[in-house]
Coordinates of C-alpha atoms in Angstrom, one line a residue:
Chain A
M1 CA 47.1 17.1 1.6
A2 CA 44.9 18.8 3.5
R3 CA 42.5 20.5 2.1
T4 CA 40.1 23.6 3.1
T5 CA 36.4 23.3 3.8
N6 CA 36.0 25.9 0.5
Q7 CA 37.3 23.1 -2.1
V8 CA 35.7 21.3 -3.7
S9 CA 36.7 17.6 -4.1
R10 CA 36.6 15.3 -6.6
R11 CA 33.3 13.2 -4.5
D12 CA 31.5 17.1 -5.1
V13 CA 32.1 16.7 -8.4
L14 CA 30.7 13.0 -8.8
R15 CA 27.6 14.0 -6.5
A16 CA 26.3 16.5 -8.4
G17 CA 26.5 14.5 -11.9
G18 CA 24.9 11.6 -10.3
R19 CA 21.9 14.5 -9.0
G20 CA 21.9 15.9 -12.1
A21 CA 21.7 13.0 -14.1
A22 CA 19.1 11.3 -10.9
L23 CA 16.8 15.0 -11.0
A24 CA 16.8 14.4 -15.6
G25 CA 16.6 10.7 -14.9
L26 CA 13.1 11.5 -12.7
G27 CA 12.4 14.5 -14.8
V28 CA 11.9 11.9 -17.6
T29 CA 10.5 9.5 -16.4
G30 CA 7.8 12.7 -15.3
A31 CA 7.5 13.7 -18.6
V32 CA 6.6 9.5 -20.3
L33 CA 4.1 9.2 -17.3
V34 CA 2.3 12.9 -18.4
I35 CA 2.6 11.8 -21.7
Q36 CA 0.6 8.1 -21.4
H37 CA -1.9 9.4 -18.9
R38 CA -3.1 12.6 -20.0
D39 CA -6.2 11.5 -20.5
A40 CA -6.7 10.5 -16.8
P41 CA -10.4 10.2 -15.0
G42 CA -8.9 12.5 -12.0
E43 CA -9.2 11.0 -8.6
L44 CA -10.6 7.2 -8.5
V45 CA -12.6 4.8 -5.9
W46 CA -12.9 1.3 -5.9
Q47 CA -16.7 -0.6 -6.6
I48 CA -17.6 -3.5 -7.3
D49 CA -18.9 -4.6 -11.0
P50 CA -22.7 -6.2 -10.6
E51 CA -23.0 -8.4 -13.2
K52 CA -18.9 -9.8 -12.4
C53 CA -19.7 -10.4 -8.9
T54 CA -20.5 -14.1 -7.2
A55 CA -20.9 -13.1 -4.1
C56 CA -19.4 -15.2 -2.7
G57 CA -19.0 -13.7 -0.1
N58 CA -14.6 -12.7 1.0
C59 CA -16.1 -8.6 1.1
E60 CA -17.2 -9.6 4.2
T61 CA -14.0 -11.5 5.6
H62 CA -11.8 -9.7 3.7
C63 CA -11.7 -5.5 3.9
V64 CA -9.2 -4.2 5.8
L65 CA -12.6 -3.0 8.3
T66 CA -15.0 -4.5 10.0
P67 CA -17.3 -4.4 9.6
S68 CA -17.0 -4.9 5.6
A69 CA -16.9 -1.2 3.9
V70 CA -18.9 -3.2 1.5
K71 CA -23.0 -3.3 1.6
C72 CA -26.0 -4.5 -0.4
L73 CA -28.2 -2.4 -2.0
H74 CA -31.4 -3.0 -3.1
T75 CA -32.5 -2.2 -7.4
H76 CA -36.4 -1.7 -6.1
V77 CA -37.0 -1.5 -9.5
M78 CA -36.3 -4.9 -11.0
C79 CA -37.5 -6.5 -7.3
G80 CA -40.7 -8.8 -8.0
R81 CA -42.1 -8.1 -4.1
C82 CA -42.2 -11.7 -3.2
G83 CA -43.8 -12.8 -0.8
F84 CA -41.3 -15.6 -0.4
C85 CA -38.4 -13.8 -1.2
F86 CA -34.8 -15.7 -2.4
G87 CA -32.7 -12.9 -0.4
Y88 CA -34.6 -13.4 2.8
Y89 CA -35.6 -16.8 3.0
D90 CA -33.0 -20.2 2.7
L91 CA -34.5 -22.3 -0.4
R92 CA -34.6 -25.1 2.2
G93 CA -37.5 -23.1 4.1
G94 CA -39.6 -24.7 0.8
S95 CA -42.7 -22.9 -0.4
E96 CA -44.9 -19.7 1.8
A97 CA -47.2 -21.8 3.8
H98 CA -43.5 -22.3 5.8
A99 CA -41.7 -19.6 5.8
G100 CA -40.3 -18.7 9.1
V101 CA -38.1 -16.7 11.4
E102 CA -35.2 -19.7 11.0
Y103 CA -35.3 -19.4 7.5
Q104 CA -33.7 -16.3 7.1
L105 CA -31.3 -15.5 5.7
C106 CA -29.6 -12.8 6.7
P107 CA -27.3 -12.9 9.9
T108 CA -27.6 -9.4 11.5
D109 CA -30.7 -9.3 9.9
A110 CA -30.4 -6.0 8.4
I111 CA -32.8 -6.8 5.8
R112 CA -36.5 -5.7 6.6
R113 CA -39.8 -6.5 5.9
E114 CA -42.8 -4.5 5.1
Y115 CA -46.2 -5.6 4.6
L116 CA -47.1 -4.2 0.5
G117 CA -51.2 -5.2 -0.1
G118 CA -51.8 -8.4 -1.7
P119 CA -49.6 -10.6 -2.0
Y120 CA -46.2 -8.1 -1.3
F121 CA -43.8 -7.4 0.3
E122 CA -41.5 -4.7 -0.1
Y123 CA -37.6 -5.7 1.8
L124 CA -35.3 -2.3 2.7
I125 CA -32.0 -2.9 3.3
E126 CA -30.3 -1.1 6.8
E127 CA -26.9 -1.0 5.7
A128 CA -25.8 0.3 9.0
D129 CA -26.3 -3.6 10.0
C130 CA -25.1 -5.4 6.4
I131 CA -21.8 -6.9 6.7
A132 CA -22.2 -7.9 3.6
C133 CA -21.7 -11.3 3.3
G134 CA -24.0 -11.3 -0.1
L135 CA -26.4 -14.3 1.7
C136 CA -29.9 -12.4 -0.1
V137 CA -27.1 -11.4 -3.4
K138 CA -26.8 -15.0 -4.1
G139 CA -30.8 -16.4 -3.2
C140 CA -31.6 -13.3 -5.4
T141 CA -29.0 -13.1 -8.5
G142 CA -29.5 -16.9 -7.9
S143 CA -32.8 -18.4 -7.7
G144 CA -34.9 -14.2 -8.7
N145 CA -34.6 -11.3 -10.2
G146 CA -31.3 -10.0 -9.2
S147 CA -32.2 -6.3 -7.2
L148 CA -30.5 -7.3 -5.2
Y149 CA -26.2 -6.6 -5.4
L150 CA -23.5 -5.1 -3.3
Q151 CA -21.4 -2.2 -3.8
V152 CA -19.1 -0.1 -2.3
R153 CA -20.3 2.2 0.2
H154 CA -17.5 5.7 0.2
P155 CA -17.9 8.6 2.4
M156 CA -21.0 10.8 1.7
P157 CA -21.8 13.9 1.8
A158 CA -23.6 14.6 4.8
A159 CA -26.1 16.7 2.6
L160 CA -26.4 13.7 -0.3
R161 CA -27.0 10.9 2.0
G162 CA -30.3 10.9 3.3
A163 CA -31.2 8.8 6.1
T164 CA -27.9 6.2 4.2
P165 CA -25.3 5.6 7.0
D166 CA -22.5 6.9 5.6
G167 CA -19.7 5.2 4.1
T168 CA -16.9 4.0 5.5
C169 CA -14.6 2.3 2.8
V170 CA -10.4 4.5 3.4
N171 CA -9.8 3.7 -0.3
C172 CA -7.2 1.6 -0.3
N173 CA -4.3 2.3 -3.0
Q174 CA -4.5 -1.8 -3.3
C175 CA -7.8 -3.5 -2.3
A176 CA -7.8 -6.2 -0.3
I177 CA -11.7 -7.4 -1.6
A178 CA -10.3 -7.5 -4.9
V179 CA -7.0 -9.1 -4.9
A180 CA -9.2 -11.8 -2.9
C181 CA -11.5 -11.5 -5.6
P182 CA -12.9 -14.1 -7.8
S183 CA -14.4 -13.5 -10.5
D184 CA -12.5 -9.8 -10.7
A185 CA -15.6 -7.9 -10.2
F186 CA -13.6 -4.7 -8.3
V187 CA -12.9 -2.1 -10.7
R188 CA -11.6 1.5 -10.1
V189 CA -14.1 4.3 -10.9
P190 CA -14.5 7.8 -10.7
A191 CA -14.9 9.4 -7.5
S192 CA -17.2 11.8 -8.7
D193 CA -20.0 9.7 -9.6
P194 CA -18.8 6.2 -7.8
Y195 CA -21.8 4.2 -8.1
P196 CA -21.6 4.0 -12.0
F197 CA -23.4 0.4 -12.5
R198 CA -26.9 -0.2 -11.6
R199 CA -28.4 3.0 -11.0
L200 CA -32.4 1.9 -11.6
G201 CA -34.9 4.3 -9.8
G202 CA -31.9 5.4 -8.0
A203 CA -32.0 9.1 -6.3
A204 CA -29.5 11.4 -9.2
H205 CA -27.5 13.7 -6.7
Chain B
M1 CA -41.5 -34.6 -3.6
T2 CA -43.3 -31.0 -4.7
A3 CA -41.7 -28.4 -2.9
L4 CA -38.2 -30.7 -3.6
A5 CA -39.4 -30.3 -7.6
T6 CA -39.0 -26.8 -7.7
L7 CA -35.7 -26.9 -5.9
L8 CA -34.3 -28.7 -8.0
A9 CA -35.6 -26.2 -11.0
L10 CA -34.7 -23.2 -9.1
A11 CA -31.8 -23.8 -7.8
L12 CA -30.7 -24.5 -11.7
L13 CA -32.2 -21.3 -13.1
P14 CA -29.3 -19.3 -14.8
A15 CA -28.5 -15.9 -13.2
Q16 CA -30.3 -12.8 -12.9
S17 CA -29.2 -10.0 -14.5
P18 CA -30.9 -6.3 -14.8
Q19 CA -30.8 -7.2 -19.3
Q20 CA -32.9 -10.4 -18.9
P21 CA -37.0 -10.1 -18.1
S22 CA -37.4 -10.3 -14.6
R23 CA -38.5 -14.2 -13.9
Y24 CA -41.4 -12.5 -11.5
P25 CA -42.5 -9.5 -12.5
P26 CA -42.8 -6.5 -10.4
P27 CA -45.9 -5.8 -9.0
E28 CA -48.1 -2.7 -10.5
L29 CA -49.1 -0.8 -6.9
G30 CA -50.9 1.2 -7.5
P31 CA -50.3 5.9 -7.7
D32 CA -49.8 5.6 -4.0
Y33 CA -47.3 3.6 -4.4
V34 CA -43.9 5.8 -3.9
E35 CA -40.6 3.5 -4.6
P36 CA -37.5 3.2 -1.6
A37 CA -34.9 5.7 -3.6
T38 CA -31.5 4.6 -2.9
A39 CA -29.1 7.0 -2.3
F40 CA -25.7 7.0 -5.3
P41 CA -23.6 10.4 -3.8
P42 CA -20.2 11.7 -5.3
L43 CA -17.0 11.2 -2.5
R44 CA -16.7 12.9 0.4
D45 CA -12.9 13.2 0.6
L46 CA -10.9 13.9 4.1
V47 CA -9.1 16.1 1.9
P48 CA -8.6 17.2 -1.9
P49 CA -5.6 15.7 -2.8
L50 CA -4.4 18.3 -3.9
L51 CA -4.2 19.6 -0.7
D52 CA -3.2 16.7 0.4
V53 CA 0.7 17.1 -1.9
A54 CA 0.5 20.3 -0.1
I55 CA 0.4 18.9 3.3
L56 CA 3.1 17.0 2.3
V57 CA 5.4 19.7 1.2
A58 CA 4.6 21.2 4.5
A59 CA 6.2 18.4 6.5
L60 CA 8.7 17.7 4.5
A61 CA 9.8 21.6 4.1
V62 CA 9.5 21.6 8.2
A63 CA 11.6 18.4 8.8
T64 CA 14.0 19.5 6.9
W65 CA 14.5 22.5 8.3
L66 CA 14.2 21.5 11.4
G67 CA 16.4 18.8 10.8
H68 CA 19.5 21.4 8.8
R69 CA 18.7 24.6 10.0
W70 CA 16.6 24.5 13.8
R71 CA 18.3 21.4 14.8
R72 CA 16.2 20.3 17.8
R73 CA 15.2 16.8 17.9
T74 CA 12.9 17.9 20.8
A75 CA 10.8 19.6 17.9
L76 CA 12.1 16.9 15.5
W77 CA 9.8 14.5 17.6
F78 CA 6.9 16.5 17.8
L79 CA 6.6 16.6 14.5
T80 CA 7.4 13.3 14.3
L81 CA 4.5 12.6 16.6
A82 CA 2.0 14.9 14.2
S83 CA 2.6 13.0 11.4
V84 CA 2.2 9.7 13.2
A85 CA -1.1 11.3 14.1
W86 CA -2.3 13.0 10.3
F87 CA -0.6 10.6 7.8
G88 CA -1.4 7.7 9.6
F89 CA -4.7 7.8 12.3
V90 CA -6.1 10.4 10.1
R91 CA -5.3 10.4 6.8
A92 CA -5.3 6.1 7.6
G93 CA -2.5 5.7 5.0
C94 CA -3.7 5.8 1.6
V95 CA -2.0 7.0 -1.2
C96 CA 1.5 7.0 0.6
P97 CA 4.7 7.2 -0.5
V98 CA 5.9 4.0 0.1
G99 CA 3.4 2.1 -1.7
S100 CA 2.8 4.4 -4.3
L101 CA 6.6 3.3 -6.4
Q102 CA 4.3 0.2 -7.3
N103 CA 1.7 2.6 -8.8
V104 CA 4.3 4.5 -10.2
A105 CA 5.9 1.3 -12.3
E106 CA 2.9 -0.2 -13.6
A107 CA 1.8 3.0 -15.1
L108 CA 5.2 2.7 -16.6
A109 CA 4.2 -0.4 -17.5
D110 CA 1.4 -0.7 -18.8
S111 CA -0.3 2.6 -19.2
S112 CA -3.9 1.9 -19.3
A113 CA -3.1 1.5 -15.4
P114 CA -4.4 4.2 -13.9
L115 CA -2.5 6.9 -12.0
L116 CA -3.2 10.0 -10.8
P117 CA -0.9 13.2 -10.0
A118 CA -1.9 12.8 -6.7
T119 CA -0.5 9.6 -6.4
A120 CA 2.9 10.6 -8.7
L121 CA 3.5 13.6 -6.2
F122 CA 4.0 11.3 -3.4
F123 CA 6.4 9.0 -5.2
V124 CA 8.7 12.1 -6.4
V125 CA 8.4 14.5 -3.6
P126 CA 10.5 12.8 -1.2
L127 CA 12.5 11.2 -3.5
I128 CA 13.2 14.8 -5.0
T129 CA 14.1 16.8 -1.1
A130 CA 16.5 13.4 -0.6
L131 CA 17.8 14.8 -3.4
F132 CA 19.2 18.1 -1.9
Y133 CA 18.8 17.4 1.8
G134 CA 18.6 13.9 2.4
R135 CA 16.3 11.1 4.0
T136 CA 14.8 13.7 6.4
F137 CA 11.0 12.0 5.1
C138 CA 12.4 9.2 6.8
G139 CA 12.9 11.2 9.4
S140 CA 9.8 13.1 11.0
V141 CA 7.3 12.5 7.9
C142 CA 6.8 8.8 7.3
P143 CA 3.8 7.3 9.5
L144 CA 5.5 4.1 8.6
G145 CA 9.1 5.2 10.8
A146 CA 7.2 7.9 11.8
V147 CA 5.5 5.2 14.9
Q148 CA 8.5 2.4 15.1
E149 CA 10.5 6.5 16.3
L150 CA 8.3 6.7 18.7
V151 CA 8.0 3.6 20.4
L152 CA 12.3 3.1 20.7
V153 CA 12.8 2.5 24.3
K154 CA 15.6 1.4 24.4
P155 CA 18.1 1.2 20.9
L156 CA 20.8 -1.8 21.5
S157 CA 23.7 -1.6 18.7
I158 CA 23.2 -3.8 16.2
P159 CA 26.3 -5.1 15.0
A160 CA 28.4 -3.8 11.7
P161 CA 28.2 -6.0 9.7
L162 CA 25.0 -8.0 10.9
A163 CA 23.1 -4.1 9.6
A164 CA 25.4 -4.2 6.4
G165 CA 24.2 -7.5 5.4
L166 CA 19.9 -6.9 6.4
A167 CA 20.8 -4.3 4.6
L168 CA 20.1 -5.7 1.4
L169 CA 17.3 -7.2 2.0
P170 CA 15.1 -3.8 1.0
L171 CA 16.6 -4.4 -2.6
V172 CA 14.4 -8.1 -2.2
Y173 CA 12.1 -6.9 -1.3
L174 CA 11.9 -3.9 -4.2
H175 CA 12.5 -5.9 -6.9
L176 CA 9.4 -8.1 -5.5
A177 CA 7.1 -4.9 -5.3
V178 CA 8.6 -3.3 -8.8
L179 CA 8.3 -7.2 -10.3
F180 CA 4.5 -7.9 -8.9
A181 CA 3.6 -4.5 -10.2
V182 CA 4.9 -4.4 -13.3
T183 CA 2.9 -8.3 -14.6
D184 CA 0.0 -6.0 -12.5
S185 CA -0.1 -9.2 -9.9
G186 CA -1.7 -7.1 -6.9
F187 CA 0.6 -4.6 -4.9
L188 CA 2.4 -6.4 -2.3
I189 CA 3.5 -3.6 -0.8
C190 CA 0.4 -2.8 0.2
R191 CA -0.1 -5.8 1.2
Y192 CA 2.3 -6.9 2.8
D193 CA 2.6 -3.5 4.5
P194 CA 3.4 -3.9 8.9
F195 CA 1.7 -0.5 10.7
V196 CA -1.4 0.5 8.3
G197 CA -3.8 -2.0 10.2
F198 CA -3.0 -0.4 13.1
F199 CA -3.8 2.8 11.5
R200 CA -7.3 1.9 10.3
M201 CA -8.1 -0.3 13.6
G202 CA -8.3 -3.7 11.4
A203 CA -6.1 -5.7 9.5
T204 CA -5.8 -9.3 8.9
V205 CA -4.5 -10.9 12.0
N206 CA -1.0 -12.7 10.9
I207 CA -0.1 -8.5 9.7
L208 CA -1.3 -7.7 12.9
V209 CA 0.6 -10.3 15.1
V210 CA 4.0 -9.7 11.9
G211 CA 2.9 -5.5 12.8
G212 CA 2.9 -5.9 16.1
A213 CA 6.1 -8.2 16.3
L214 CA 7.8 -5.3 14.4
L215 CA 6.8 -2.8 16.5
L216 CA 7.7 -5.3 19.9
I217 CA 11.0 -5.4 18.1
S218 CA 11.0 -1.4 16.7
A219 CA 11.5 -0.8 21.5
F220 CA 14.5 -2.3 21.3
V221 CA 16.3 -2.5 17.7
G222 CA 15.9 1.1 15.7
R223 CA 13.6 1.1 12.7
P224 CA 13.8 -2.7 11.8
Y225 CA 11.6 -1.5 8.8
C226 CA 13.5 1.4 7.8
R227 CA 16.5 -0.6 7.7
F228 CA 16.2 -4.1 7.1
L229 CA 12.7 -3.8 5.2
C230 CA 11.4 -0.5 3.8
P231 CA 12.0 -0.5 -0.4
Y232 CA 10.7 2.5 -0.6
G233 CA 14.0 3.4 1.9
V234 CA 16.0 2.2 -1.2
L235 CA 15.2 4.3 -3.2
L236 CA 15.8 7.2 -0.3
G237 CA 19.0 6.5 0.2
W238 CA 20.3 6.3 -2.7
A239 CA 19.4 9.7 -3.5
A240 CA 19.9 10.7 -0.3
K241 CA 23.7 9.8 -1.1
L242 CA 23.3 12.3 -3.6
S243 CA 22.3 14.9 -1.7
R244 CA 23.5 18.6 -1.6
R245 CA 24.0 19.1 1.5
R246 CA 23.7 16.8 4.2
I247 CA 22.2 16.7 8.0
T248 CA 25.1 16.9 9.9
I249 CA 26.4 15.7 13.4
A250 CA 28.3 19.2 14.4
P251 CA 27.0 22.6 13.5
T252 CA 29.7 24.1 12.4
A253 CA 33.3 21.6 12.7
C254 CA 33.7 19.0 14.0
T255 CA 36.1 18.3 17.4
N256 CA 36.5 14.6 18.1
C257 CA 35.3 15.2 21.2
R258 CA 33.3 11.3 21.4
L259 CA 30.5 12.9 22.9
C260 CA 28.3 11.2 19.8
E261 CA 29.5 8.1 19.3
G262 CA 27.5 5.2 20.5
T263 CA 24.2 7.2 20.2
C264 CA 23.2 6.6 16.8
P265 CA 20.1 4.0 17.1
Y266 CA 20.3 3.7 13.0
G267 CA 24.4 2.6 13.0
A268 CA 24.5 6.0 10.7
I269 CA 27.2 7.8 12.8
T270 CA 30.2 7.1 11.0
E271 CA 33.3 7.1 13.2
P272 CA 36.9 9.0 11.8
N273 CA 40.1 6.3 10.6
V274 CA 42.8 8.2 9.7
A275 CA 44.9 6.9 13.3
T276 CA 44.0 3.7 12.3
L277 CA 44.9 4.1 8.4
G278 CA 48.0 5.2 8.5
G279 CA 48.4 7.0 4.9
E280 CA 47.8 3.5 3.3
R281 CA 45.3 4.7 1.3
F282 CA 45.6 1.3 -1.1
R283 CA 46.2 -1.0 1.1
G284 CA 42.4 -2.6 0.0
R285 CA 44.2 -2.8 -3.2
R286 CA 44.0 -6.9 -3.6
T287 CA 40.5 -7.0 -2.6
L288 CA 39.4 -4.3 -5.2
A289 CA 40.6 -5.9 -7.5
T290 CA 39.2 -9.0 -6.0
V291 CA 35.8 -6.9 -6.2
L292 CA 35.9 -5.8 -9.3
L293 CA 36.6 -9.6 -11.0
L294 CA 33.8 -11.1 -8.6
A295 CA 31.4 -8.0 -9.6
P296 CA 30.4 -9.6 -13.2
L297 CA 29.6 -12.8 -11.1
L298 CA 27.8 -11.5 -8.8
V299 CA 25.7 -9.6 -11.6
V300 CA 24.9 -12.6 -13.3
G301 CA 24.6 -15.1 -10.9
L302 CA 22.2 -12.9 -8.7
G303 CA 19.8 -12.6 -11.9
A304 CA 20.3 -16.1 -12.8
A305 CA 19.7 -17.3 -9.3
A306 CA 16.2 -14.7 -9.5
A307 CA 14.7 -15.6 -12.5
G308 CA 15.0 -18.7 -11.5
L309 CA 12.6 -18.3 -9.3
G310 CA 10.4 -16.8 -12.1
P311 CA 7.6 -18.8 -12.4
A312 CA 7.6 -19.7 -8.8
L313 CA 7.3 -16.4 -8.2
A314 CA 4.2 -16.5 -10.8
R315 CA 2.4 -17.9 -8.9
G316 CA 1.6 -15.1 -6.9
N317 CA -0.2 -13.7 -9.6
P318 CA -3.3 -14.7 -9.8
R319 CA -4.4 -15.1 -13.9
V320 CA -1.0 -18.2 -13.3
A321 CA -2.8 -19.3 -9.6
L322 CA -5.7 -20.1 -11.4
A323 CA -3.8 -21.5 -15.0
E324 CA -2.3 -24.1 -12.4
Q325 CA -6.0 -24.8 -9.9
V326 CA -7.5 -25.6 -13.4
A327 CA -5.2 -28.3 -15.1
A328 CA -4.7 -29.8 -11.7
E329 CA -8.5 -29.9 -11.6
D330 CA -8.5 -30.7 -15.6
A331 CA -5.7 -33.8 -14.4
G332 CA -8.4 -34.6 -11.1
L333 CA -5.4 -34.0 -9.0
L334 CA -8.6 -31.9 -7.0
R335 CA -12.1 -32.8 -6.8
E336 CA -12.5 -29.3 -4.9
T337 CA -12.8 -26.0 -7.4
T338 CA -12.7 -22.4 -6.0
D339 CA -14.5 -19.4 -6.4
A340 CA -12.0 -18.0 -9.1
S341 CA -12.2 -21.9 -11.8
D342 CA -15.9 -21.9 -11.6
V343 CA -16.3 -18.7 -13.1
F344 CA -13.2 -19.0 -14.9
R345 CA -15.8 -22.7 -16.0
A346 CA -18.8 -20.8 -16.3
S347 CA -17.0 -17.4 -18.8
G348 CA -17.0 -19.7 -21.5
E349 CA -13.0 -18.5 -22.2
S350 CA -11.0 -21.3 -23.1
V351 CA -8.7 -23.6 -21.2
A352 CA -5.9 -22.8 -23.7
S353 CA -5.7 -18.5 -23.8
L354 CA -6.0 -18.9 -20.1
N355 CA -2.4 -20.8 -20.6
A356 CA -1.2 -18.8 -23.1
K357 CA -2.4 -16.0 -20.5
A358 CA -0.8 -17.3 -17.7
D359 CA 2.8 -19.0 -19.8
A360 CA 3.1 -14.6 -21.1
L361 CA 3.6 -13.6 -17.4
R362 CA 6.1 -16.3 -15.9
S363 CA 8.3 -15.5 -18.9
D364 CA 7.4 -12.0 -17.7
F365 CA 9.0 -13.6 -14.2
V366 CA 11.6 -14.4 -15.5
L367 CA 12.9 -12.0 -17.4
G368 CA 12.0 -9.9 -14.1
G369 CA 14.1 -12.2 -12.6
W370 CA 16.8 -11.6 -14.9
I371 CA 17.2 -7.5 -14.5
G372 CA 16.1 -7.3 -10.5
G373 CA 18.3 -9.7 -10.0
G374 CA 21.0 -8.0 -11.8
L375 CA 20.6 -4.8 -10.8
I376 CA 20.7 -6.6 -7.1
G377 CA 23.6 -7.9 -7.8
L378 CA 25.0 -4.8 -9.2
V379 CA 23.9 -2.8 -6.2
I380 CA 26.3 -5.4 -3.7
A381 CA 29.1 -4.6 -6.4
L382 CA 29.6 -1.5 -5.7
R383 CA 28.7 -2.0 -2.4
L384 CA 32.0 -4.1 -2.1
I385 CA 34.2 -1.7 -4.3
G386 CA 32.9 0.8 -1.6
L387 CA 34.1 -1.2 1.1
S388 CA 37.4 -1.7 -0.1
V389 CA 38.4 1.8 -1.4
R390 CA 39.4 3.0 1.5
R391 CA 38.1 7.1 2.3
T392 CA 40.0 9.0 4.4
R393 CA 36.8 10.1 7.8
R394 CA 39.0 13.4 9.9
D395 CA 35.9 13.1 11.9
Y396 CA 32.5 12.2 13.2
Q397 CA 29.9 12.0 10.2
A398 CA 26.8 10.8 9.5
D399 CA 26.5 8.5 7.0
R400 CA 24.7 9.7 3.8
E401 CA 22.2 7.1 3.1
L402 CA 21.7 5.8 6.5
C403 CA 21.1 9.5 8.3
L404 CA 17.9 9.1 9.0
A405 CA 17.4 12.8 10.6
C406 CA 16.4 12.0 13.9
G407 CA 17.7 14.7 15.4
R408 CA 19.7 12.0 19.1
C409 CA 23.1 13.2 17.7
F410 CA 23.0 16.6 18.1
E411 CA 22.0 17.2 21.5
W412 CA 25.4 14.7 22.4
C413 CA 27.2 18.1 20.6
P414 CA 28.9 20.4 22.2
V415 CA 29.7 22.3 19.8
E416 CA 25.9 22.1 19.3
H417 CA 25.1 23.5 22.6
E418 CA 28.1 26.4 22.1
R419 CA 25.3 28.0 19.0
R420 CA 22.5 27.4 20.7
G421 CA 24.3 29.0 24.1
T422 CA 23.5 26.1 26.9
T423 CA 26.0 24.0 28.6
A424 CA 26.3 20.4 27.7
E425 CA 25.1 18.7 30.8
G426 CA 22.4 21.1 30.8
S427 CA 19.8 19.8 28.1
V428 CA 21.4 16.4 27.5
R429 CA 18.6 14.1 26.8
R430 CA 18.8 10.8 24.2

């Protein structure tokens, strides 16, 4: 029963049928998805909802990058400019009178403290040095005004970022920190506006 | 003493949020004071999503053309290198077609889950290509495959039955990945991606160790991840089985010279069997009958087994894990609380509502187990049926499902060298 190459075998017919069915299946799936997701918001990126964040420290340790793509930001408009800052000093420092270098919270010295006059100080975050340990956020949120907060820093257009160091988030399909986040604080937000939370007093782009 | 009292009072304060009045009101700092500004710029894309898809389509087109028309191993090798560089190191992995299957599964199960058009296209474009031209995506486009391809120095041959057995693992992985994605329990394929850590130059130690070990194995066993783990490869393999055109070893008629025998590191070359078959096509009739009788048992048995594992697997879901943690704390079995259980207790959600959610998830895992396990049983049954039906093979062919279009066999084929006008001795390279 020798067959010449031009003949169409039963297998070829079956295969063509299977292929047609597979394409139809993909088409139907595609149609369902298009109908379900026609209001999709476009490109999305990961972000932290500061109201849910508990500054547990997982942002430092669970990001696929070292140092983490998460950085501490400062909502200056909320800041009390305290001399004894709970984000800057460990509570065990006791009081302003005893505040010393050995009681500074930040393990990488990423908070710059500048005297403003009177009893007031400005606290500026050096994002390049921040490792997202959240110690300052925990102190400030727990005992102070809660003006320090953690955010995922995304790659920025050079013209719009000013002196801010570029964000490093690689936008993993599944954010490794989101998996480890104890309070479900990681959400996906539109890439056109990656910082929808806490924009009080921040520079508009 | 006062210091201690202050300390206690401060520690007991409720957490501050921007809606509340400040504990320490911001001072008036005079008209000259300029408040420091924070930059909130939009995302700078490495490449716009649609260009990203266009690059994938272009790479697939080149891979397909190289595998089916130009037929040069060297050119395919360079494309592999380019894919590792671009899809791996530059683009740093996400989103990739392998991972995108989870986004699609999640989006089908939950219409509120985000699914971007680019992600859906990353899922579907390699599949459609495979339906027409076979697994050219695996061969030289997929960065995970490509990195293994590049380190393969001394391929050892694996006994066919062992390879066939190990090839069932991707089915299990696919089942688990889809189960976790549709129950919103996380993306397993991404979490346990062995190579993306190298591309990003950073990952947990465990993943780097597993990835390193897998790369070491890849030097001697052709593409262990692709053949024995990759869940997307299962779908591509099925698509390739139905493909319109296949990669052929010889460009025209095979002369059965046997030079390509053993050259495929992926065990994808099937040898002619006319000599051993002796015309008895239905010699496996009895086996076939047994397999057909066993098939329903296999489907139900594996479905029941996977469903039985459901409640245990459900612990991989953070909500179920939290429910169990809270239950254990309440029963006094655990003295240490976790961050998640602290947050839960502060949230005011009732334990009953958490338990209801966890129960719903557990039953989803059981149902998913029946479906997934049953389908795995069906696939195994079909494979056994395929084995017991004897098919006449007259020449050396690349198996549609297993061939990854790497192009090694082309270089051994004298018919191919005739086509190119080179002699077989002149330019042979493995």
